[in-house]
CSV table of C-alpha atoms in Angstrom, one decimal:
chain,number,residue,atom,x,y,z
A,366,UNK,CA,26.8,25.9,-41.8
A,367,UNK,CA,28.5,22.5,-41.3
A,368,UNK,CA,31.4,24.2,-39.5
A,369,UNK,CA,29.0,26.0,-37.2
A,370,UNK,CA,27.2,22.8,-36.3
A,371,UNK,CA,30.5,21.1,-35.6
A,372,UNK,CA,31.7,23.9,-33.4
A,373,UNK,CA,28.3,23.9,-31.5
A,374,UNK,CA,28.5,20.2,-31.0
A,375,UNK,CA,32.1,20.4,-29.7
A,376,UNK,CA,31.1,23.2,-27.3
A,377,UNK,CA,28.2,21.1,-26.0
A,378,UNK,CA,30.5,18.1,-25.5
A,379,UNK,CA,33.0,20.4,-23.7
A,380,UNK,CA,30.3,21.7,-21.4
A,381,UNK,CA,29.1,18.2,-20.6
A,382,UNK,CA,32.7,17.1,-19.7
A,383,UNK,CA,33.8,20.2,-17.9
A,384,UNK,CA,35.8,20.2,-14.6
A,385,UNK,CA,32.8,19.7,-12.4
A,386,UNK,CA,31.6,16.6,-14.3
A,387,UNK,CA,35.1,15.1,-14.3
A,388,UNK,CA,34.9,15.4,-10.5
A,389,UNK,CA,31.6,13.6,-10.6
A,390,UNK,CA,33.1,10.7,-12.6
A,391,UNK,CA,35.9,10.6,-10.0
A,392,UNK,CA,33.3,10.3,-7.2
A,393,UNK,CA,31.2,7.8,-9.2
A,394,UNK,CA,34.2,5.5,-9.8
A,395,UNK,CA,35.1,5.4,-6.1
A,396,UNK,CA,31.5,4.9,-4.9
A,397,UNK,CA,30.9,2.2,-7.5
A,398,UNK,CA,33.9,0.3,-6.0
A,399,UNK,CA,32.6,0.9,-2.5
A,400,UNK,CA,29.1,-0.3,-3.4
A,401,UNK,CA,30.5,-3.5,-4.9
A,402,UNK,CA,32.4,-4.2,-1.7
A,403,UNK,CA,29.3,-3.5,0.4
A,404,UNK,CA,27.4,-6.2,-1.4
A,405,UNK,CA,30.0,-8.8,-0.5
A,406,UNK,CA,29.6,-8.4,3.2
A,407,UNK,CA,26.2,-10.1,3.6
A,408,UNK,CA,27.4,-13.0,1.6
A,409,UNK,CA,30.5,-13.3,3.8
A,410,UNK,CA,28.5,-13.1,7.0
A,411,UNK,CA,25.9,-15.6,5.7
A,412,UNK,CA,28.7,-18.1,4.8
A,413,UNK,CA,30.4,-17.5,8.1
A,414,UNK,CA,27.4,-18.0,10.4
A,415,UNK,CA,25.5,-20.7,8.5
A,416,UNK,CA,28.5,-22.9,8.2
A,417,UNK,CA,29.7,-22.3,11.7
A,418,UNK,CA,29.1,-24.8,14.5
A,419,UNK,CA,29.3,-22.0,17.0
A,420,UNK,CA,26.1,-20.2,15.8
A,421,UNK,CA,22.4,-21.0,15.5
A,422,UNK,CA,20.4,-20.5,12.4
A,423,UNK,CA,18.7,-17.4,13.9
A,424,UNK,CA,22.1,-15.7,14.5
A,425,UNK,CA,22.3,-14.4,11.0
A,426,UNK,CA,19.1,-12.4,11.3
A,427,UNK,CA,20.4,-10.9,14.6
A,428,UNK,CA,23.8,-10.0,13.0
A,429,UNK,CA,22.2,-8.4,9.9
A,430,UNK,CA,19.7,-6.5,12.1
A,431,UNK,CA,22.6,-4.4,13.5
A,432,UNK,CA,22.9,-2.6,10.2
A,433,UNK,CA,19.2,-1.9,9.8
A,434,UNK,CA,18.9,-0.6,13.4
A,435,UNK,CA,21.8,1.8,12.9
A,436,UNK,CA,20.3,3.1,9.7
A,437,UNK,CA,16.9,3.8,11.3
A,438,UNK,CA,18.6,5.5,14.3
A,439,UNK,CA,21.2,7.7,12.6
A,440,UNK,CA,20.0,8.6,9.1
A,441,UNK,CA,18.2,11.8,10.3
A,442,UNK,CA,21.3,12.9,12.3
A,443,UNK,CA,23.4,12.1,9.2
A,444,UNK,CA,21.5,14.6,7.2
A,445,UNK,CA,22.3,17.4,9.7
A,446,UNK,CA,26.0,16.5,9.8
A,447,UNK,CA,26.1,16.5,5.9
A,448,UNK,CA,24.9,20.1,6.0
A,449,UNK,CA,27.2,21.2,8.9
A,450,UNK,CA,30.5,19.9,7.7
A,451,UNK,CA,32.3,19.5,4.3
A,452,UNK,CA,30.6,16.5,2.7
A,453,UNK,CA,33.7,14.9,1.3
A,454,UNK,CA,35.2,14.9,4.8
A,455,UNK,CA,32.0,13.4,6.3
A,456,UNK,CA,32.2,10.6,3.7
A,457,UNK,CA,35.9,10.0,4.3
A,458,UNK,CA,35.2,9.7,8.1
A,459,UNK,CA,32.3,7.2,7.3
A,460,UNK,CA,34.7,5.2,5.1
A,461,UNK,CA,37.2,5.0,7.9
A,462,UNK,CA,34.6,3.9,10.4
A,463,UNK,CA,33.3,1.2,8.1
A,464,UNK,CA,36.9,0.2,7.3
A,465,UNK,CA,37.5,-0.3,11.0
A,466,UNK,CA,34.3,-2.3,11.4
A,467,UNK,CA,35.0,-4.7,8.5
A,468,UNK,CA,38.7,-4.9,9.6
A,469,UNK,CA,37.4,-6.1,13.0
A,470,UNK,CA,35.2,-8.7,11.3
A,471,UNK,CA,38.3,-10.0,9.5
A,472,UNK,CA,40.3,-10.3,12.7
A,473,UNK,CA,37.8,-11.7,15.3
A,474,UNK,CA,37.7,-15.5,15.8
A,475,UNK,CA,35.1,-17.6,14.0
A,476,UNK,CA,33.4,-18.4,17.3
A,477,UNK,CA,32.8,-14.7,18.2
A,478,UNK,CA,29.3,-14.4,19.8
A,479,UNK,CA,26.5,-13.2,17.5
A,480,UNK,CA,25.9,-10.2,19.8
A,481,UNK,CA,29.5,-9.0,19.2
A,482,UNK,CA,29.1,-9.5,15.4
A,483,UNK,CA,25.8,-7.5,15.6
A,484,UNK,CA,27.7,-4.7,17.3
A,485,UNK,CA,30.2,-4.6,14.4
A,486,UNK,CA,27.4,-4.6,11.8
A,487,UNK,CA,25.9,-1.8,13.8
A,488,UNK,CA,29.1,0.1,13.3
A,489,UNK,CA,28.9,-0.5,9.5
A,490,UNK,CA,25.3,0.7,9.5
A,491,UNK,CA,26.2,3.8,11.4
A,492,UNK,CA,28.9,4.7,8.8
A,493,UNK,CA,26.3,4.1,6.0
A,494,UNK,CA,23.7,6.2,7.8
A,495,UNK,CA,26.0,9.3,7.8
A,496,UNK,CA,27.4,8.5,4.3
A,497,UNK,CA,24.1,8.3,2.4
A,498,UNK,CA,22.9,11.9,2.9
A,499,UNK,CA,26.3,13.4,2.3
A,500,UNK,CA,26.7,11.6,-1.0
A,501,UNK,CA,23.3,12.4,-2.4
A,502,UNK,CA,23.7,16.1,-1.3
A,503,UNK,CA,27.2,16.3,-2.9
A,504,UNK,CA,26.2,15.2,-6.4
A,505,UNK,CA,24.3,18.4,-7.4
A,506,UNK,CA,27.5,20.5,-6.8
A,507,UNK,CA,29.4,18.4,-9.3
A,508,UNK,CA,27.1,18.6,-12.3
A,509,UNK,CA,25.0,21.3,-14.1
A,510,UNK,CA,21.3,21.4,-13.0
A,511,UNK,CA,20.2,20.1,-16.4
A,512,UNK,CA,22.4,17.0,-15.9
A,513,UNK,CA,21.0,16.0,-12.5
A,514,UNK,CA,18.7,13.2,-13.9
A,515,UNK,CA,21.7,11.9,-15.8
A,516,UNK,CA,24.0,11.9,-12.7
A,517,UNK,CA,21.3,10.1,-10.7
A,518,UNK,CA,20.9,7.6,-13.5
A,519,UNK,CA,24.6,6.8,-13.3
A,520,UNK,CA,24.4,6.4,-9.6
A,521,UNK,CA,21.4,4.1,-10.0
A,522,UNK,CA,23.3,2.0,-12.5
A,523,UNK,CA,26.2,1.7,-10.1
A,524,UNK,CA,23.9,0.7,-7.3
A,525,UNK,CA,21.9,-1.8,-9.2
A,526,UNK,CA,25.0,-3.2,-11.1
A,527,UNK,CA,26.9,-3.7,-7.8
A,528,UNK,CA,23.8,-5.4,-6.4
A,529,UNK,CA,24.2,-8.0,-9.2
A,530,UNK,CA,28.0,-8.3,-9.4
A,531,UNK,CA,28.8,-7.9,-5.7
A,532,UNK,CA,27.0,-11.0,-4.4
A,533,UNK,CA,28.4,-13.0,-7.3
A,534,UNK,CA,31.9,-11.9,-6.6
A,535,UNK,CA,31.5,-12.4,-2.9
A,536,UNK,CA,30.2,-15.9,-3.5
A,537,UNK,CA,33.2,-16.8,-5.7
A,538,UNK,CA,35.6,-15.5,-3.0
A,539,UNK,CA,33.8,-17.5,-0.3
A,540,UNK,CA,33.7,-20.7,-2.5
A,541,UNK,CA,37.3,-20.6,-3.6
A,542,UNK,CA,38.9,-19.0,-0.6
A,543,UNK,CA,37.1,-18.1,2.7
A,544,UNK,CA,34.6,-15.6,4.0
A,545,UNK,CA,37.5,-13.6,5.2
A,546,UNK,CA,38.7,-13.1,1.6
A,547,UNK,CA,35.4,-11.4,0.7
A,548,UNK,CA,35.7,-9.1,3.8
A,549,UNK,CA,39.3,-8.2,2.8
A,550,UNK,CA,38.1,-7.4,-0.7
A,551,UNK,CA,35.6,-5.0,0.9
A,552,UNK,CA,38.5,-3.3,2.7
A,553,UNK,CA,40.2,-2.7,-0.6
A,554,UNK,CA,37.1,-1.0,-2.0
A,555,UNK,CA,36.9,1.4,1.0
A,556,UNK,CA,40.5,2.4,0.3
A,557,UNK,CA,39.5,3.1,-3.4
A,558,UNK,CA,36.5,5.1,-2.3
A,559,UNK,CA,38.6,7.2,0.1
A,560,UNK,CA,41.3,7.8,-2.5
A,561,UNK,CA,38.7,9.4,-4.9
A,562,UNK,CA,37.4,11.6,-2.1
A,563,UNK,CA,40.9,12.8,-1.4
A,564,UNK,CA,41.1,13.8,-5.1
A,565,UNK,CA,37.9,15.8,-4.8
A,566,UNK,CA,39.4,17.8,-1.9
A,567,UNK,CA,38.1,19.1,1.4
A,568,UNK,CA,35.4,21.4,0.1
A,569,UNK,CA,33.3,23.7,2.3
A,570,UNK,CA,30.4,23.1,4.6
A,571,UNK,CA,27.0,23.8,3.1
A,572,UNK,CA,26.0,25.8,6.2
A,573,UNK,CA,28.9,28.2,7.2
A,574,UNK,CA,30.0,28.0,10.8
A,575,UNK,CA,28.7,31.5,11.4
A,576,UNK,CA,25.2,30.6,10.3
A,577,UNK,CA,24.9,27.3,12.2
A,578,UNK,CA,22.3,26.8,14.9
A,579,UNK,CA,22.2,23.8,17.2
A,580,UNK,CA,22.0,20.3,15.8
A,581,UNK,CA,18.4,20.0,17.1
A,582,UNK,CA,17.4,23.3,15.5
A,583,UNK,CA,18.8,22.2,12.2
A,584,UNK,CA,17.1,18.9,12.4
A,585,UNK,CA,13.7,20.7,13.1
A,586,UNK,CA,14.5,23.0,10.1
A,587,UNK,CA,14.9,20.0,7.9
A,588,UNK,CA,11.5,18.6,8.9
A,589,UNK,CA,9.9,22.0,8.5
A,590,UNK,CA,11.1,22.6,5.0
A,591,UNK,CA,9.8,19.1,4.0
A,592,UNK,CA,6.4,19.6,5.6
A,593,UNK,CA,6.1,23.1,4.0
A,594,UNK,CA,6.3,21.5,0.5
A,595,UNK,CA,3.0,19.6,0.3
A,596,UNK,CA,4.1,17.7,-2.8
A,597,UNK,CA,7.3,16.4,-1.1
A,598,UNK,CA,5.4,15.5,2.1
A,599,UNK,CA,2.7,13.6,0.0
A,600,UNK,CA,5.3,11.5,-1.8
A,601,UNK,CA,7.2,10.7,1.4
A,602,UNK,CA,4.0,9.6,3.2
A,603,UNK,CA,3.2,7.4,0.2
A,604,UNK,CA,6.7,5.8,0.5
A,605,UNK,CA,6.2,5.1,4.2
A,606,UNK,CA,2.8,3.3,3.5
A,607,UNK,CA,4.3,1.3,0.6
A,608,UNK,CA,7.3,0.1,2.7
A,609,UNK,CA,5.1,-1.0,5.6
A,610,UNK,CA,2.2,-2.6,3.8
A,611,UNK,CA,3.6,-3.7,0.4
A,612,UNK,CA,7.4,-3.9,0.2
A,613,UNK,CA,8.1,-5.6,3.6
A,614,UNK,CA,5.4,-8.3,3.1
A,615,UNK,CA,6.7,-8.9,-0.5
A,616,UNK,CA,10.3,-9.3,0.8
A,617,UNK,CA,9.1,-11.9,3.3
A,618,UNK,CA,6.5,-13.8,1.1
A,619,UNK,CA,8.5,-13.8,-2.1
A,620,UNK,CA,11.1,-16.4,-1.0
A,621,UNK,CA,8.4,-18.4,0.7
A,622,UNK,CA,6.2,-18.7,-2.4
A,623,UNK,CA,8.9,-18.7,-5.1
A,624,UNK,CA,11.1,-21.4,-3.4
A,625,UNK,CA,8.0,-23.6,-3.0
A,626,UNK,CA,7.0,-23.2,-6.6
A,627,UNK,CA,10.3,-22.9,-8.5
A,628,UNK,CA,13.0,-23.9,-6.0
A,629,UNK,CA,15.9,-21.7,-4.7
A,630,UNK,CA,17.1,-21.0,-8.2
A,631,UNK,CA,13.7,-19.5,-9.2
A,632,UNK,CA,13.9,-17.1,-6.2
A,633,UNK,CA,17.4,-16.0,-7.3
A,634,UNK,CA,16.2,-15.6,-10.9
A,635,UNK,CA,13.3,-13.3,-9.8
A,636,UNK,CA,15.6,-11.1,-7.8
A,637,UNK,CA,18.0,-11.0,-10.7
A,638,UNK,CA,15.2,-10.0,-13.1
A,639,UNK,CA,14.1,-7.2,-10.8
A,640,UNK,CA,17.7,-5.9,-10.6
A,641,UNK,CA,18.3,-6.1,-14.3
A,642,UNK,CA,15.0,-4.2,-14.8
A,643,UNK,CA,16.4,-1.6,-12.5
A,644,UNK,CA,19.4,-1.2,-14.7
A,645,UNK,CA,17.1,-0.6,-17.7
A,646,UNK,CA,15.1,1.9,-15.7
A,647,UNK,CA,18.2,3.9,-14.8
A,648,UNK,CA,19.3,4.0,-18.4
A,649,UNK,CA,15.8,5.0,-19.5
A,650,UNK,CA,15.9,8.3,-17.6
A,651,UNK,CA,19.0,9.4,-19.6
A,652,UNK,CA,17.0,9.2,-22.8
A,653,UNK,CA,13.5,10.2,-21.6
A,654,UNK,CA,12.9,13.6,-20.0
A,655,UNK,CA,9.1,13.7,-19.2
A,656,UNK,CA,7.3,17.0,-19.2
A,657,UNK,CA,5.5,16.0,-16.0
A,658,UNK,CA,8.1,13.9,-14.2
A,659,UNK,CA,6.0,13.3,-11.1
A,660,UNK,CA,3.2,11.8,-13.1
A,661,UNK,CA,5.6,9.6,-15.0
A,662,UNK,CA,7.6,8.6,-12.0
A,663,UNK,CA,4.6,7.7,-9.9
A,664,UNK,CA,3.0,5.9,-12.8
A,665,UNK,CA,6.2,3.8,-13.1
A,666,UNK,CA,6.0,3.1,-9.3
A,667,UNK,CA,2.5,1.6,-9.7
A,668,UNK,CA,4.1,-1.2,-11.8
A,669,UNK,CA,5.2,-2.8,-8.5
A,670,UNK,CA,1.6,-4.1,-8.2
A,671,UNK,CA,2.7,-6.7,-10.7
A,672,UNK,CA,5.1,-8.6,-8.5
A,673,UNK,CA,2.6,-8.7,-5.7
A,674,UNK,CA,-0.4,-10.0,-7.6
A,675,UNK,CA,1.3,-12.4,-9.9
A,676,UNK,CA,2.5,-14.4,-6.9
A,677,UNK,CA,-1.2,-15.3,-6.4
A,678,UNK,CA,-1.8,-16.6,-10.0
A,679,UNK,CA,-2.1,-20.4,-9.8
A,680,UNK,CA,0.1,-22.3,-12.2
A,681,UNK,CA,1.9,-19.2,-13.6
A,682,UNK,CA,5.2,-20.1,-15.1
A,683,UNK,CA,8.6,-18.7,-14.1
A,684,UNK,CA,9.2,-16.9,-17.5
A,685,UNK,CA,6.1,-14.7,-17.2
A,686,UNK,CA,7.1,-13.8,-13.7
A,687,UNK,CA,10.6,-12.9,-14.8
A,688,UNK,CA,9.1,-10.4,-17.3
A,689,UNK,CA,6.8,-8.9,-14.7
A,690,UNK,CA,9.6,-8.5,-12.2
A,691,UNK,CA,11.9,-6.9,-14.8
A,692,UNK,CA,9.3,-4.4,-15.7
A,693,UNK,CA,8.6,-3.6,-12.1
A,694,UNK,CA,12.3,-3.2,-11.4
A,695,UNK,CA,12.6,-0.8,-14.2
A,696,UNK,CA,9.6,1.3,-13.0
A,697,UNK,CA,11.0,1.3,-9.4
A,698,UNK,CA,14.4,2.6,-10.4
A,699,UNK,CA,12.9,5.1,-12.9
A,700,UNK,CA,10.8,6.5,-10.1
A,701,UNK,CA,13.8,6.7,-7.7
A,702,UNK,CA,16.0,8.6,-10.2
A,703,UNK,CA,13.4,11.2,-11.1
A,704,UNK,CA,12.4,11.7,-7.4
A,705,UNK,CA,16.0,12.2,-6.3
A,706,UNK,CA,16.7,14.7,-9.0
A,707,UNK,CA,13.5,16.6,-8.1
A,708,UNK,CA,14.6,16.9,-4.5
A,709,UNK,CA,18.0,18.1,-5.5
A,710,UNK,CA,16.5,20.8,-7.7
A,711,UNK,CA,13.9,21.8,-5.2
A,712,UNK,CA,16.1,22.6,-2.2
A,713,UNK,CA,19.1,24.9,-1.7
A,714,UNK,CA,22.5,23.3,-1.0
A,715,UNK,CA,22.4,24.2,2.7
A,716,UNK,CA,19.3,22.0,3.2
A,717,UNK,CA,20.1,19.1,0.9
A,718,UNK,CA,21.7,16.7,3.4
A,719,UNK,CA,18.7,16.9,5.8
A,720,UNK,CA,16.1,16.5,2.9
A,721,UNK,CA,17.9,13.5,1.5
A,722,UNK,CA,18.1,12.0,4.9
A,723,UNK,CA,14.4,12.3,5.5
A,724,UNK,CA,13.7,10.9,2.0
A,725,UNK,CA,15.9,7.9,2.9
A,726,UNK,CA,14.3,7.5,6.3
A,727,UNK,CA,10.8,7.4,4.7
A,728,UNK,CA,11.8,4.2,2.8
A,729,UNK,CA,13.5,2.5,5.8
A,730,UNK,CA,11.9,3.6,9.1
A,731,UNK,CA,9.0,1.1,9.1
A,732,UNK,CA,10.8,-1.7,7.3
A,733,UNK,CA,11.8,-3.6,10.5
A,734,UNK,CA,8.2,-3.4,11.7
A,735,UNK,CA,6.8,-4.6,8.4
A,736,UNK,CA,9.3,-7.5,8.3
A,737,UNK,CA,8.6,-8.5,11.9
A,738,UNK,CA,4.8,-8.6,11.6
A,739,UNK,CA,4.3,-10.1,8.2
A,740,UNK,CA,5.0,-13.6,9.3
A,741,UNK,CA,2.5,-13.4,12.2
A,742,UNK,CA,-0.2,-11.8,10.1
A,743,UNK,CA,0.3,-14.2,7.2
A,744,UNK,CA,-0.1,-17.1,9.6
A,745,UNK,CA,-3.6,-15.8,10.5
A,746,UNK,CA,-4.9,-14.4,7.2
A,747,UNK,CA,-2.8,-16.2,4.6
A,748,UNK,CA,-0.4,-14.5,2.1
A,749,UNK,CA,-3.1,-13.6,-0.4
A,750,UNK,CA,-4.7,-11.0,2.0
A,751,UNK,CA,-1.3,-9.3,2.5
A,752,UNK,CA,-0.4,-9.3,-1.2
A,753,UNK,CA,-3.7,-7.9,-2.3
A,754,UNK,CA,-3.7,-5.3,0.4
A,755,UNK,CA,-0.2,-4.2,-0.7
A,756,UNK,CA,-1.3,-3.9,-4.3
A,757,UNK,CA,-4.4,-1.8,-3.3
A,758,UNK,CA,-2.3,0.4,-1.0
A,759,UNK,CA,0.3,1.1,-3.8
A,760,UNK,CA,-2.4,1.9,-6.4
A,761,UNK,CA,-4.6,4.0,-4.1
A,762,UNK,CA,-2.0,6.0,-2.3
A,763,UNK,CA,-0.1,6.8,-5.5
A,764,UNK,CA,-3.2,8.0,-7.3
A,765,UNK,CA,-4.1,10.0,-4.2
A,766,UNK,CA,-0.7,11.6,-4.1
A,767,UNK,CA,-1.1,12.8,-7.7
A,768,UNK,CA,-4.1,14.9,-6.6
A,769,UNK,CA,-1.8,17.0,-4.4
A,770,UNK,CA,-0.8,20.2,-6.2
A,771,UNK,CA,2.8,20.0,-7.4
A,772,UNK,CA,3.2,16.2,-7.3
A,773,UNK,CA,2.5,15.6,-11.0
A,774,UNK,CA,5.2,18.2,-11.9
A,775,UNK,CA,7.6,17.4,-8.9
A,776,UNK,CA,7.7,21.1,-8.5
A,777,UNK,CA,6.2,23.9,-6.5
A,778,UNK,CA,2.8,25.3,-7.5
A,779,UNK,CA,2.6,29.1,-7.1
A,780,UNK,CA,3.4,30.5,-4.7
A,781,UNK,CA,6.5,28.6,-3.7
A,782,UNK,CA,7.1,28.1,0.1
A,783,UNK,CA,9.5,30.4,1.9
A,784,UNK,CA,12.5,28.3,3.0
A,785,UNK,CA,14.1,31.0,5.1
A,786,UNK,CA,16.7,33.6,4.4
A,787,UNK,CA,19.9,31.8,5.3
A,788,UNK,CA,22.2,32.5,2.4
A,789,UNK,CA,23.1,29.7,0.0
A,790,UNK,CA,26.7,28.7,-0.5
A,791,UNK,CA,28.4,28.9,-3.9
A,792,UNK,CA,28.2,25.9,-6.3
A,793,UNK,CA,30.9,23.4,-5.4
A,794,UNK,CA,31.0,24.4,-1.8
A,795,UNK,CA,30.1,21.0,-0.6
């Protein structure tokens, strides 16, 4: 009996660490390095522009807007490209594009006009817009279906961890060297990312050349298959409303209120607590597999009400806020991991790039609008109205989404929608 149990355990471990999963670890290592480097760039740009006598204080916002604009414009097209061409090749091309963009930032003079720097950050954002859908669509081909939540948890940990370590490392490089040193470090991480993609190999396109329609037709098909699944559409519409009416106002009002109450360090501590909570949320998915993942994920998402409303509590101390922000960060990341895994299970490989792009678009498309109008609205109504409105919107829209059939399970109710008869590629064909 003991020998049988030992053999079974060894077989399970072997299955978990098979060739496909080793390829995932290779991808994960390279992308973790790339994410770490990405987090250094805003620190380098901020140090460059704020300390420069050649740029005004408003120049930093203009420069950083280049990336956000490129993401909003190109993420949908990035999803189509991720399905038309081998995803590892798409990702390598994106790394090369971003390498050239960061390389140009290293080489241009310190007095380069802000509009030129904005154009270069636009290049970086363009590479990211095409990279994101390809990466998220590639992951399911590297692990078994039952390990998708685990793989997305690992990706979440890498993203959140780099969000903590990257700015700190970038700050050290800027403090003890120059902003150019942080940018050069980012170049090195792109090289590491590309090296791991080369190890993975070329792969094949998710949609064979013989089955491809026009880019516009494929883009329409991506929208169609998302709209057909009411539970997917309901969650995406919820995300759009949250970004516009809750997340964007929070991003603007948090520094304003927290710096006034606790100073700049307090603001940094709150962001750090939210990120550390995100690490915990990513780890939690590995150990907890809910029977109704949609219900659990959206319930965790409602926890974001806490950071909005606690900013309005008079005299609240920093420590209680840190706890609230850590819990909300955990809920946010827990929701993201379960949602990503649900989409990866729900759609065939040939559609994944476009579906992932539309999911990413839902959480970014109205962010610039929300950020732009929050200041003006707050000046008229005061911050309390915006924060309470955001909390109500999160709670009401999330509960409303749970009434849609399939949302609580993150799966199709019977009958499942017909996604077309284009043949799926073999596993690993990405």
